[in-house]
Amino acid sequence: MNAKGSYFYVVDAFIAGMIIVLTLFYLTQGQVSTTGDEDLFAAEKALSFIHGTDVRDYDSPTMRDLRNMSAYPLGQGSLLNYLAQIHYASTQGTPSAEDLLQNLSRDIIDDVVRKDYGASLRMGTDVLHTRRPEAEATSLVHYASSRLAYYQVNDTHIHGPHTVLLEVWR
Amino acid sequence: MNKKAVVFTLLSLSLAALLLLVYGWTYEKGWEEAYDAEALRVQALGSLILDIEDFILLTLQTGTKSTLAAMTRHVESEGYLSPSTPEEAFQDCFLHAEIDGVACVHEQNTTMQHWMDLLVNQTNKSTGALLQYTIHNVTIRQEYPFLVDVIANITITLQDPAASWTFTKEYPVTVSIQGRTDPALQHVFGVRRAIAEKTPPPGGTWSYTQLQEMYAEGSYRERLNKSPSYLGRFAGNFSPSYCCGIETVLPSTLPISDKPSRSFTDHQIYTDAYYACGDQVYAITGFSDPDFQLDREHLVSFGVIPSLWSNSTCP
């Protein structure tokens, strides 16, 4: 083999290496960018946030109002069970409880569900808040997640358990 | 150009095609798996089980309080527990609503089983999965004066076409006895007094002021190895408890015989202890209840100075 022939072999090996590298890059990038997990678990993740967040750590316009109201003391429970606490108050006819419940639900949905998604939060059979309801019927993709919520009224009485259902659509 | 010099390119193209074929197929398969409704269902039910376990702990607490209240009513109507111990009675009352063959009446809709039945109905209705539970046994014990430790052995079964779970676990809770009615005071004098802890001042030395507060509040203080425990009171066992002794003081207005010879702590009255008036027990000058007396040991323990010890109540 002469010097010119060796040169072609080197160029050939370089091109071959580039082909392999580009192929691997395409495969790994493809896996990461197109899994769709974020969409798939949108409802699950949002409801997990509501379930796992201590109510004292959550801030929103309605929460700031609630902190100043002695009728809705903040315990050590989750944001989800705090919703059950206000839901209990609304079932007892406490003035403004239903409005506070809907406003807090709206704050939560705005915080945890992407703005371009529609969403609905229900406790038992009560709809707490719905965002972009007009898009629900035409949506092709619809995700849902549910958890249990309850509120300890006193030593021996519990409000609930209620199934909290979060539905998300786009 | 040397024709053999394209061999690496050809080989790499073949390898790239192979990789795309193998991993491209795997990728498509993974995408479908991610949308697998069955896998999502299993995940949702897994979250539900976590919620159920949290709810079990809450209902065990409410069930414990309901059972202690029912046991207190049982002692009020039937007398101190016998032959069952408080621990045995707790389990029988919790699981079977009876103690030694006599009904142990819970307040309506307060038992753990009531709340668990609601959970079962709710779960079965909202998820379509079949939830069942069995409470095998419940134990109660005390290690601290104002707390009881309860452990329930429970089997949970959740059946669904996607997956099934069956597991048996011990669920422990610690419940404060504060707010519970003192069963002995209820039984002996018909007085319903909720237990509230009087904490010692910084440094742990009790004062006359705190005695006055305890009397006014009807609160209880920790007295290890000198007073009976909360659970012991159910069985009329007023022997000192090393771990869990508590005591309260009683007003002289209660129907107590031979008042000048008595020291007005609850367990000393229950055990019918008598003292020599003006020698072993004294009233306290200026105390709100002029006939209230305490023995020397208690007067000292409350920091009542001897100059306030009075024999004015002695016959």
PDB file of N, CA and C in Angstrom, chain B residues 67 89-98 106 113 135-138 153:
ATOM      1  N   THR B  67     -62.613   3.561  72.149  1.00  0.00           N
ATOM      2  CA  THR B  67     -62.575   2.398  73.037  1.00  0.00           C
ATOM      3  C   THR B  67     -62.302   2.811  74.474  1.00  0.00           C
ATOM      4  N   ALA B  89     -59.103  -6.074  78.294  1.00  0.00           N
ATOM      5  CA  ALA B  89     -60.400  -5.410  78.113  1.00  0.00           C
ATOM      6  C   ALA B  89     -60.368  -4.483  76.905  1.00  0.00           C
ATOM      7  N   PHE B  90     -59.226  -3.811  76.715  1.00  0.00           N
ATOM      8  CA  PHE B  90     -59.113  -2.890  75.581  1.00  0.00           C
ATOM      9  C   PHE B  90     -59.300  -3.648  74.272  1.00  0.00           C
ATOM     10  N   GLN B  91     -58.621  -4.779  74.153  1.00  0.00           N
ATOM     11  CA  GLN B  91     -58.730  -5.554  72.906  1.00  0.00           C
ATOM     12  C   GLN B  91     -60.163  -6.056  72.697  1.00  0.00           C
ATOM     13  N   ASP B  92     -60.771  -6.591  73.772  1.00  0.00           N
ATOM     14  CA  ASP B  92     -62.136  -7.120  73.636  1.00  0.00           C
ATOM     15  C   ASP B  92     -63.118  -6.006  73.283  1.00  0.00           C
ATOM     16  N   CYS B  93     -62.948  -4.859  73.939  1.00  0.00           N
ATOM     17  CA  CYS B  93     -63.862  -3.742  73.672  1.00  0.00           C
ATOM     18  C   CYS B  93     -63.632  -3.196  72.260  1.00  0.00           C
ATOM     19  N   PHE B  94     -62.376  -3.130  71.852  1.00  0.00           N
ATOM     20  CA  PHE B  94     -62.029  -2.604  70.522  1.00  0.00           C
ATOM     21  C   PHE B  94     -62.570  -3.507  69.419  1.00  0.00           C
ATOM     22  N   LEU B  95     -62.346  -4.827  69.584  1.00  0.00           N
ATOM     23  CA  LEU B  95     -62.688  -5.757  68.492  1.00  0.00           C
ATOM     24  C   LEU B  95     -64.110  -6.279  68.569  1.00  0.00           C
ATOM     25  N   HIS B  96     -64.584  -6.527  69.799  1.00  0.00           N
ATOM     26  CA  HIS B  96     -65.861  -7.224  69.943  1.00  0.00           C
ATOM     27  C   HIS B  96     -66.920  -6.426  70.703  1.00  0.00           C
ATOM     28  N   ALA B  97     -66.578  -5.227  71.132  1.00  0.00           N
ATOM     29  CA  ALA B  97     -67.526  -4.367  71.867  1.00  0.00           C
ATOM     30  C   ALA B  97     -68.108  -5.073  73.082  1.00  0.00           C
ATOM     31  N   GLU B  98     -67.283  -5.830  73.763  1.00  0.00           N
ATOM     32  CA  GLU B  98     -67.705  -6.427  75.036  1.00  0.00           C
ATOM     33  C   GLU B  98     -66.493  -6.646  75.933  1.00  0.00           C
ATOM     34  N   HIS B 106     -69.750   1.573  72.507  1.00  0.00           N
ATOM     35  CA  HIS B 106     -69.051   2.695  71.850  1.00  0.00           C
ATOM     36  C   HIS B 106     -70.067   3.764  71.473  1.00  0.00           C
ATOM     37  N   GLN B 113     -63.609   0.290  63.068  1.00  0.00           N
ATOM     38  CA  GLN B 113     -64.291  -0.518  62.050  1.00  0.00           C
ATOM     39  C   GLN B 113     -65.286   0.328  61.262  1.00  0.00           C
ATOM     40  N   ILE B 135     -58.862  -7.030  61.182  1.00  0.00           N
ATOM     41  CA  ILE B 135     -58.061  -6.644  62.345  1.00  0.00           C
ATOM     42  C   ILE B 135     -57.893  -7.895  63.205  1.00  0.00           C
ATOM     43  N   HIS B 136     -56.679  -8.392  63.312  1.00  0.00           N
ATOM     44  CA  HIS B 136     -56.445  -9.648  64.043  1.00  0.00           C
ATOM     45  C   HIS B 136     -56.365  -9.419  65.549  1.00  0.00           C
ATOM     46  N   ASN B 137     -55.592  -8.459  65.959  1.00  0.00           N
ATOM     47  CA  ASN B 137     -55.509  -8.152  67.388  1.00  0.00           C
ATOM     48  C   ASN B 137     -55.042  -6.716  67.591  1.00  0.00           C
ATOM     49  N   VAL B 138     -55.326  -6.226  68.776  1.00  0.00           N
ATOM     50  CA  VAL B 138     -54.948  -4.854  69.121  1.00  0.00           C
ATOM     51  C   VAL B 138     -54.359  -4.882  70.523  1.00  0.00           C
ATOM     52  N   ASN B 153     -52.698  -5.328  64.532  1.00  0.00           N
ATOM     53  CA  ASN B 153     -52.213  -6.255  63.504  1.00  0.00           C
ATOM     54  C   ASN B 153     -53.326  -6.425  62.471  1.00  0.00           C
TER      55      ASN B 153
END
